[in-house]
Short mmCIF file of C-alpha atoms in Angstrom, two decimals:
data_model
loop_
_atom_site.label_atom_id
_atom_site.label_comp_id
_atom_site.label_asym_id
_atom_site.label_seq_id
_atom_site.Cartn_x
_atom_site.Cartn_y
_atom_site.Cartn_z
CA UNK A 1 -66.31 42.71 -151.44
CA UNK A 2 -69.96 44.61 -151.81
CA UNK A 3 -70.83 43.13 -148.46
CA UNK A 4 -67.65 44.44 -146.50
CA UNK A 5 -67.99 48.17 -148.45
CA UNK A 6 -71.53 48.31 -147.17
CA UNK A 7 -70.09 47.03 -143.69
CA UNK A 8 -67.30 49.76 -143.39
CA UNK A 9 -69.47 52.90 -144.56
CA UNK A 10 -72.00 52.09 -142.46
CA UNK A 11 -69.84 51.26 -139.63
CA UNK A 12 -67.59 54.51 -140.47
CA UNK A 13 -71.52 56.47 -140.77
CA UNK A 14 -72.17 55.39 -137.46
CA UNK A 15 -69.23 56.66 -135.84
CA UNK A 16 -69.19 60.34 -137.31
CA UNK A 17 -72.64 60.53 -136.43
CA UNK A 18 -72.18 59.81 -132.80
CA UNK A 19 -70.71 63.24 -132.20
CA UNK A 20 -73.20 64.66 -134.09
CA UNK A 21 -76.38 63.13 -132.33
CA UNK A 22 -76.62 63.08 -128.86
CA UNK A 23 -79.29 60.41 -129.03
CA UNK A 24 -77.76 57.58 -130.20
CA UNK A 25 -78.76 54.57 -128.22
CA UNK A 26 -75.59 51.37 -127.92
CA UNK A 27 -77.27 48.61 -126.58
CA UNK A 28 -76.06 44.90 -126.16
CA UNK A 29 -76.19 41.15 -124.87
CA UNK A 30 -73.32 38.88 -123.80
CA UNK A 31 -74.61 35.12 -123.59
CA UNK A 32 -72.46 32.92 -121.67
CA UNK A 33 -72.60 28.80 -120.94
CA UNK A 34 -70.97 26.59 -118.99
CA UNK A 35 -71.83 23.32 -120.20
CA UNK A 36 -71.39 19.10 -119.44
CA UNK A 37 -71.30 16.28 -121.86
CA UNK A 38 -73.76 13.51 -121.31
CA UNK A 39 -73.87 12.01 -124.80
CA UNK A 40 -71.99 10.61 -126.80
CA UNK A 41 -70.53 8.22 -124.53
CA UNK A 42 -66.93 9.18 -125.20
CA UNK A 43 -67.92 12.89 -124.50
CA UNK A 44 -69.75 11.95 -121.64
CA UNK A 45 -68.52 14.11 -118.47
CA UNK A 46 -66.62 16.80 -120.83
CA UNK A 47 -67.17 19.96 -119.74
CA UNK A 48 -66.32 23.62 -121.74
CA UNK A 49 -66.95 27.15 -121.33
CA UNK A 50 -68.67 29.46 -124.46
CA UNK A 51 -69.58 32.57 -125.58
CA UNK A 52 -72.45 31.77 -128.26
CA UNK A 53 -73.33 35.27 -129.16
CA UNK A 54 -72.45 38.74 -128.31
CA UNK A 55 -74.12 41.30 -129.68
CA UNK A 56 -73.56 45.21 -130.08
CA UNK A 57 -76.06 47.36 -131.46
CA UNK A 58 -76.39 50.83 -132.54
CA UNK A 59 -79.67 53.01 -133.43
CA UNK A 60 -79.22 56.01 -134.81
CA UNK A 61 -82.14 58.09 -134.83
CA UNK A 62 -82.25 60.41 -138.20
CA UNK A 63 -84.77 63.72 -140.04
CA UNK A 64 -88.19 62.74 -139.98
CA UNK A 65 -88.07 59.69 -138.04
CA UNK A 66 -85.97 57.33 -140.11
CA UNK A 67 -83.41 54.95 -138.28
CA UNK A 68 -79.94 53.44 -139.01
CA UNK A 69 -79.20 50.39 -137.61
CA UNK A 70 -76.34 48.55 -137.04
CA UNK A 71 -75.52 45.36 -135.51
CA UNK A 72 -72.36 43.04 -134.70
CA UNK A 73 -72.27 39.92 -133.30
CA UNK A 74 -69.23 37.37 -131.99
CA UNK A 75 -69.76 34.03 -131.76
CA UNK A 76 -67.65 31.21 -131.16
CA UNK A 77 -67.68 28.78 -134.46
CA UNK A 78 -66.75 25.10 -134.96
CA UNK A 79 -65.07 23.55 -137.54
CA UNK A 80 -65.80 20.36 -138.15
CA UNK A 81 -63.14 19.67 -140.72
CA UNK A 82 -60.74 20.33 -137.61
CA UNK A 83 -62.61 20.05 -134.86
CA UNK A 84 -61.50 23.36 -133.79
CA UNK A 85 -63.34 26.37 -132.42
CA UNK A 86 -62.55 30.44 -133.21
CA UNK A 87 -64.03 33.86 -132.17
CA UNK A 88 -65.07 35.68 -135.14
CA UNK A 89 -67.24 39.19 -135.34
CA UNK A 90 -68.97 40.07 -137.94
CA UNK A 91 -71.50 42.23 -139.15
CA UNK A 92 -75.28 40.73 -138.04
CA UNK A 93 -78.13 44.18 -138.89
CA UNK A 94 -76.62 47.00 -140.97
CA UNK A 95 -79.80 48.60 -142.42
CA UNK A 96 -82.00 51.96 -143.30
CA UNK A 97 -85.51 52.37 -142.28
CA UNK A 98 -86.88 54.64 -144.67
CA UNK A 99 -90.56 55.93 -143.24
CA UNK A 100 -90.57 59.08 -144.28
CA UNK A 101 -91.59 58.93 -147.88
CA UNK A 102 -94.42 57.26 -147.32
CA UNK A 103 -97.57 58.39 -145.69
CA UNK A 104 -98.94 55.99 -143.07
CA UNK A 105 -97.02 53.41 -141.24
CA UNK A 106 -95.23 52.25 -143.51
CA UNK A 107 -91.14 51.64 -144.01
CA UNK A 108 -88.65 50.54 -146.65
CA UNK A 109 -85.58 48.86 -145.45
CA UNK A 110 -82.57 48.51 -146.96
CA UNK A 111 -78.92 46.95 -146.32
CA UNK A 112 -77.83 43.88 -144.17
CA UNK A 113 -82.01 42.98 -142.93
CA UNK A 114 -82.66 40.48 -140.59
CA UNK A 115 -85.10 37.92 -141.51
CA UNK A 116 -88.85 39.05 -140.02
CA UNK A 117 -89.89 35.69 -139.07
CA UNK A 118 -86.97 34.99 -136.51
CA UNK A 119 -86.98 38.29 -135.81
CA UNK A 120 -90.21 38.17 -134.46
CA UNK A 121 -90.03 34.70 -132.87
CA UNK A 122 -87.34 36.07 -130.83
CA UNK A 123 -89.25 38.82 -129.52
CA UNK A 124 -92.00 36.63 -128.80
CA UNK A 125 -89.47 34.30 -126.76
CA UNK A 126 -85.93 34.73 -126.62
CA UNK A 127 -83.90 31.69 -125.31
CA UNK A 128 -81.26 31.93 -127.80
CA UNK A 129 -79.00 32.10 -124.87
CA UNK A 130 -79.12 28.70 -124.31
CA UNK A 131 -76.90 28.39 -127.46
CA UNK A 132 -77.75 26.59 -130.67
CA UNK A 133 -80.04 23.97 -129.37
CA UNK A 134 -82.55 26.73 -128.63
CA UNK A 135 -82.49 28.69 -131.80
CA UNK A 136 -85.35 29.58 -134.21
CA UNK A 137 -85.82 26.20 -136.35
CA UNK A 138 -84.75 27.37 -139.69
CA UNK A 139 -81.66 29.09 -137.96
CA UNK A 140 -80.63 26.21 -136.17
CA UNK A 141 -80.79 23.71 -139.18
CA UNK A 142 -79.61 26.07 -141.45
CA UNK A 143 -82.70 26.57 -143.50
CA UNK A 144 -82.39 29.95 -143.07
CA UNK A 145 -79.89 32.84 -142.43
CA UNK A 146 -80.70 35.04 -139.67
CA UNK A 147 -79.75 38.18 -141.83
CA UNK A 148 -79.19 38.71 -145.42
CA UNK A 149 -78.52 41.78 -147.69
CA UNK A 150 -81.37 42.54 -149.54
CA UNK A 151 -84.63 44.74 -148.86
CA UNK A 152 -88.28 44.65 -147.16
CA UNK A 153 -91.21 46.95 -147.74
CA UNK A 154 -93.14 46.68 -143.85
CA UNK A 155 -96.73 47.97 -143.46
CA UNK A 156 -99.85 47.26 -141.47
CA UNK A 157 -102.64 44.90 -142.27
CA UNK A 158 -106.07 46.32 -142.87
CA UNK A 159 -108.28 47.01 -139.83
CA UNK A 160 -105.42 46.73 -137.31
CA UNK A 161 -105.37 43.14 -138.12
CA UNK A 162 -101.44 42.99 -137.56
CA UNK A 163 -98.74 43.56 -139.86
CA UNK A 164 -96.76 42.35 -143.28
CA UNK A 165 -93.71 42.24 -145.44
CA UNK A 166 -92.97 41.55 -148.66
CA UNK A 167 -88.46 40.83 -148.71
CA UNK A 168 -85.92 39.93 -151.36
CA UNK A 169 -82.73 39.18 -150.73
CA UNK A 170 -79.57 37.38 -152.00
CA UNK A 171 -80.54 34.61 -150.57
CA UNK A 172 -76.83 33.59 -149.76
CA UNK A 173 -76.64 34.94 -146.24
CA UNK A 174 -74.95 37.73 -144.85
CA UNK A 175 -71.44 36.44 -144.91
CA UNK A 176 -71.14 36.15 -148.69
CA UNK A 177 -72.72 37.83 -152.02
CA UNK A 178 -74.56 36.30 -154.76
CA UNK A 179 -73.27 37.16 -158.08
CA UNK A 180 -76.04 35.32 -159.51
CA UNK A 181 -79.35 36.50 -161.27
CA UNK A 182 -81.73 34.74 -159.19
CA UNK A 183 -82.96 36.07 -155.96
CA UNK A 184 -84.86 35.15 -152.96
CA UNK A 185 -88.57 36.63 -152.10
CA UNK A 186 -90.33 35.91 -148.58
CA UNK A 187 -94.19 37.32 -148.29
CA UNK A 188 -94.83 37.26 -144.37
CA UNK A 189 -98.07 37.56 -142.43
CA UNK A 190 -98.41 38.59 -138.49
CA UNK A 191 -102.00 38.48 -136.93
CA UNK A 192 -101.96 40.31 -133.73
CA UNK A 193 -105.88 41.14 -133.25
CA UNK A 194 -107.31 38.25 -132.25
CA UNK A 195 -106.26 38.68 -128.51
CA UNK A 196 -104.68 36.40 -126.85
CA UNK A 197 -103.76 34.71 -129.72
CA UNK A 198 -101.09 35.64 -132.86
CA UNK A 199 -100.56 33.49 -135.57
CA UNK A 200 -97.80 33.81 -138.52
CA UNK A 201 -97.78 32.76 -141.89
CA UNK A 202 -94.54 32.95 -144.06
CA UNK A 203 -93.85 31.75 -147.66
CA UNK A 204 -90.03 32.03 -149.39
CA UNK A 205 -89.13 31.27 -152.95
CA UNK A 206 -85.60 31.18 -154.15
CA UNK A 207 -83.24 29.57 -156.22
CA UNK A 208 -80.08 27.70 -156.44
CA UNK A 209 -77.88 29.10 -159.26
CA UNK A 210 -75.41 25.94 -158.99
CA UNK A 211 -77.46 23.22 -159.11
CA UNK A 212 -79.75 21.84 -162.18
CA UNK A 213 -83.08 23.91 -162.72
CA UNK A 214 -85.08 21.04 -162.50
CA UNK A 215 -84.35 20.56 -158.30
CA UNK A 216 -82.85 24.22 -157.92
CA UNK A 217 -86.04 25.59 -156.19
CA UNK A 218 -85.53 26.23 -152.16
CA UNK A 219 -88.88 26.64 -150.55
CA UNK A 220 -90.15 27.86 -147.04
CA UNK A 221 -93.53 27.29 -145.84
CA UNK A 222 -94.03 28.20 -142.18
CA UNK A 223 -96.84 28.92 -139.90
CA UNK A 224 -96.48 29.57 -135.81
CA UNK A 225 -99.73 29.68 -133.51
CA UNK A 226 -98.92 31.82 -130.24
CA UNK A 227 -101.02 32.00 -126.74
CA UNK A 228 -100.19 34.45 -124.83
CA UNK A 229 -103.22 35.88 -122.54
CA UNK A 230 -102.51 39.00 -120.56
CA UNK A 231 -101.97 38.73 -116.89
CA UNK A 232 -101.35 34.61 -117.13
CA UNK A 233 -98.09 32.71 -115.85
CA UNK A 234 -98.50 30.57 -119.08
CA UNK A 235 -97.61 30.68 -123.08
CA UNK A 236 -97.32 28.34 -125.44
CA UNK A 237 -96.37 28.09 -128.74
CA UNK A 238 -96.67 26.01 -132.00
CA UNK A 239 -94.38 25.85 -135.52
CA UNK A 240 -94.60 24.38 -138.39
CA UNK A 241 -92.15 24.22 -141.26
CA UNK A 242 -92.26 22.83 -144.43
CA UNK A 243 -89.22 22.28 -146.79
CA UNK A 244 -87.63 21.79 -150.57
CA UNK A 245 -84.07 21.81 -151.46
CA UNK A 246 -81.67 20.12 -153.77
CA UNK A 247 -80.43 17.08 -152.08
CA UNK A 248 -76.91 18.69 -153.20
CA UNK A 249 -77.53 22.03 -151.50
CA UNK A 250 -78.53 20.08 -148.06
CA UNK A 251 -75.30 18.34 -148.42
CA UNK A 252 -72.86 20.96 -149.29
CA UNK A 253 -74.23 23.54 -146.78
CA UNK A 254 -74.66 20.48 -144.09
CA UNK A 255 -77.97 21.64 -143.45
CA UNK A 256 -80.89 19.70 -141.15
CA UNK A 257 -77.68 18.76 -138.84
CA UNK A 258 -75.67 16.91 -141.26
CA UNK A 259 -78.07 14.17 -142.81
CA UNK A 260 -77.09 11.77 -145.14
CA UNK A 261 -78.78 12.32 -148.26
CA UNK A 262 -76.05 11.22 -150.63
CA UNK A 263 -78.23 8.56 -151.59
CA UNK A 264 -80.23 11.67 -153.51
CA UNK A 265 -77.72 13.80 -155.68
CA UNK A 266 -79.51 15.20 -158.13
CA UNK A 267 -82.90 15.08 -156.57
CA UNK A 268 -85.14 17.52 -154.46
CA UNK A 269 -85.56 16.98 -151.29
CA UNK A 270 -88.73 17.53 -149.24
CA UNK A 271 -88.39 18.07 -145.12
CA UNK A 272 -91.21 18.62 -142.63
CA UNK A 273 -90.45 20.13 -138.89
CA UNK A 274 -91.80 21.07 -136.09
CA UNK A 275 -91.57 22.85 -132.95
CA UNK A 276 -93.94 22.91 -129.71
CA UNK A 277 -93.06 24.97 -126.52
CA UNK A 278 -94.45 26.11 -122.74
CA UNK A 279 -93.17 28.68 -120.82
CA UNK A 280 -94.86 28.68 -116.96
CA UNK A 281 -93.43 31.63 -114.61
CA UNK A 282 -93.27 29.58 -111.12
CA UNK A 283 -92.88 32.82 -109.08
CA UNK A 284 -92.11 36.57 -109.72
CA UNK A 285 -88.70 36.11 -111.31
CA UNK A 286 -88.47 32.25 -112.31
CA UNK A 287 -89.69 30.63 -115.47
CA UNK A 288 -90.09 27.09 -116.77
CA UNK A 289 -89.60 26.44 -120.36
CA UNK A 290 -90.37 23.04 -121.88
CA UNK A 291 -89.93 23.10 -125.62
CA UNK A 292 -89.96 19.99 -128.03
CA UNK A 293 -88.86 20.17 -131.61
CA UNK A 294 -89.30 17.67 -134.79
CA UNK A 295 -87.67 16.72 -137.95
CA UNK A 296 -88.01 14.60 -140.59
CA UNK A 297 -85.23 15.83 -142.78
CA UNK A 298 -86.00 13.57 -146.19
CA UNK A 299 -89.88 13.27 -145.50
CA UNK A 300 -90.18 10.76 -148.71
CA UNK A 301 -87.06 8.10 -146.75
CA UNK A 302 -87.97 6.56 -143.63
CA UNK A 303 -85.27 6.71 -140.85
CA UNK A 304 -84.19 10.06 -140.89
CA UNK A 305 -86.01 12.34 -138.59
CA UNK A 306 -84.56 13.57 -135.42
CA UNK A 307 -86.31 14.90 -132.03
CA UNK A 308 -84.80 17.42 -129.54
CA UNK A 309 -86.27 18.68 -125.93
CA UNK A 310 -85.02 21.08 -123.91
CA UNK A 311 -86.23 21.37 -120.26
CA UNK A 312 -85.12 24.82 -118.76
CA UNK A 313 -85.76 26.23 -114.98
CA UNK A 314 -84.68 30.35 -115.75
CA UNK A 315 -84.59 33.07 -113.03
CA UNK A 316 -84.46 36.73 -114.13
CA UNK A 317 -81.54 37.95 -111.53
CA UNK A 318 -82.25 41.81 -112.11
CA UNK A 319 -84.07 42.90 -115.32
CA UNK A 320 -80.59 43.22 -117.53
CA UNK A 321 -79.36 39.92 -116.16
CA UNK A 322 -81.42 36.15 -116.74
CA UNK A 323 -79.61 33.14 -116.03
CA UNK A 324 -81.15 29.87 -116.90
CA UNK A 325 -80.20 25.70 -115.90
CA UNK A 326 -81.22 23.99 -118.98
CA UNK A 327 -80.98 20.13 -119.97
CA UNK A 328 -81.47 19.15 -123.75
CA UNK A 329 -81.33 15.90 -125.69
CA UNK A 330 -81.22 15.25 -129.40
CA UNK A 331 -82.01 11.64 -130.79
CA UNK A 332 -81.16 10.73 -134.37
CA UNK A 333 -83.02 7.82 -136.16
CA UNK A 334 -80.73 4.90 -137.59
CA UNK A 335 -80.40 6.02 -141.43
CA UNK A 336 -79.79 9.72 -140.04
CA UNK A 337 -76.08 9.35 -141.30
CA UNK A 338 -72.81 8.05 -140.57
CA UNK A 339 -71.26 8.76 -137.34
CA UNK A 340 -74.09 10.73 -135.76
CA UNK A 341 -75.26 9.97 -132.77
CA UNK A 342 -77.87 10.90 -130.26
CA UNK A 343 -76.17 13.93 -127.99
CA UNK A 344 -77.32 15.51 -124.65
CA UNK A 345 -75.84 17.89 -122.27
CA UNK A 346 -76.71 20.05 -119.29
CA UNK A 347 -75.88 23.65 -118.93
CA UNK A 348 -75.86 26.92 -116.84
CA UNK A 349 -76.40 29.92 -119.06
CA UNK A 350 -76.71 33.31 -118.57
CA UNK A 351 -77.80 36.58 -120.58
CA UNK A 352 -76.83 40.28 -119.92
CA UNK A 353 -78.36 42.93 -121.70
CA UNK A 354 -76.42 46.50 -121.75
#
């Protein structure tokens, strides 16, 4: 109820200021698939048409250089109760940057904040377009919301090193409050001076309230390693990610793609991922991307770690338009869990930014 207040006054804020500023800017992105079935078998040759994500943003520019910004996004969801797919909007960014009470560049945000590691990996190298597959790792196995309602104090690092942010939030997610006491806190670290590389560091603590306080704890420990020299066809890219969760919380919010960890009610459960990625421009307007990722869900069971790689040829059209021809594969060990089995598909995507 909170959550769709906030949602309505901002959304109703927006509005009366756009015929009060004249320099409001709407932007946008439509991502669109079409997409064929190799695996599983039985799927194998199924085609479908999706939307995955479209996104419309405002920025409104306020006094003394603070910003309102606001955010929806559609998306096409499954469910997997009823195999059945819908279109639902619904509120991604709603936020305040407050910079001018501090002196400096610094900023206090506040309201529906997206999460600054993803955030950042997806200005780095957005191929979210590609649809799920391609997401940020903690976004795609649902360690992680993209957004959450909370706030984050932003500021440099000494001596120009880069940047940092110290975040709470809910810790639910953006599509539902937390009544509960306990909160979430993320500390994260951007290095941006030691040309042509940037490395991240990000740490999250939070807690469970449902689950027992001995195995309630969810922890984040991530670090990236980018290399991207100026004037180069070539960047690459390197994640790490280290996990703990109740085995319960994994289960009822079907996170790491659904594994079976039934075996573990009760217990914590440790995961360790990672992601490795190229991206080689083969001529003034086409790109290669060849991107691996790893996890091993329960890292203390063996036979439940999964693979995925993506091979994608993309050709920038016109600068608001990128389409892409992408192949991916995803290979589940044997103890993964019951019915899952190893998918791959192939799939013409496209992105247009307005």
């Amino acid at each position: 109820m909170k959550k769709s207040f906030l949602t309505v006054f901002l959304s109703v804020f927006v509005c009366g200021q756009a015929f009060a500023l004249s320099d409001i800017e709407i932007s946008g992105e439509a991502d669109m698939n079409a997409l064929v079935n190799l695996l599983p078998s039985g799927e194998a040759g199924e085609s479908e048409f999706r939307i995955p994500s479209l996104l419309l943003n405002f920025s409104v520019p306020l006094k003394d250089d603070n910003l309102l910004y606001v955010s929806f996004e559609g998306a096409q969801k499954r469910n997997d109760d009823t195999n059945t797919e819908s279109f639902i909007v619904n509120t991604r960014e709603a936020y305040l940057d407050l910079v001018s009470i501090f002196e400096g560049a610094h900023s206090l945000r506040m309201g529906v904040i997206p999460q600054a590691w993803l955030e950042s990996q997806y200005e780095d190298t957005n191929y979210r377009f590609l649809g799920e597959t391609a997401w940020g790792l903690t976004e795609k196995w649902k360690y992680q919301n993209y957004s959450d309602l909370g706030m984050s104090f932003m500021s440099e690092l000494p001596a120009n090193l880069g940047e940092w942010s110290l975040t709470v939030v809910n810790g639910e997610g953006r599509e539902q409050d937390s009544a509960g006491p306990h909160k979430e806190g993320s500390l994260y670290f951007r290095f941006t001076s030691w040309t042509p590389f940037v490395i991240s560091l990000q740490y999250i603590h939070g807690t469970y309230e449902q689950y027992g306080e001995d195995v309630s704890a969810k922890e984040r420990i991530q670090a990236a390693f980018l290399y991207k020299p100026e004037d180069s066809n070539v960047r690459m890219g390197l994640e790490l990610l280290d996990t703990h969760d109740p085995a319960d919380a994994v289960n009822d919010l079907k996170m790491a793609d659904g594994v079976d960890v039934t075996d573990m009610l009760g217990e914590a459960v440790h995961g360790l991922g990672g992601s490795a990625y190229v991206l080689l421009s083969t001529g003034p307007k086409a790109e290669l991307m060849l991107r691996y990722d790893y996890l091993d869900a329960v890292a203390d069971k063996d036979g439940r770690d999964m693979q995925t790689g993506i091979i994608s040829l993309a050709y920038q059209v016109t600068p608001d338009v990128k389409t892409a021809l992408a192949v991916d594969r995803t290979s589940y060990a044997e103890n993964y869990g019951p019915g899952i089995r190893d998918t791959s598909k192939v799939e013409l995507a496209a992105q247009v930014l307005f």
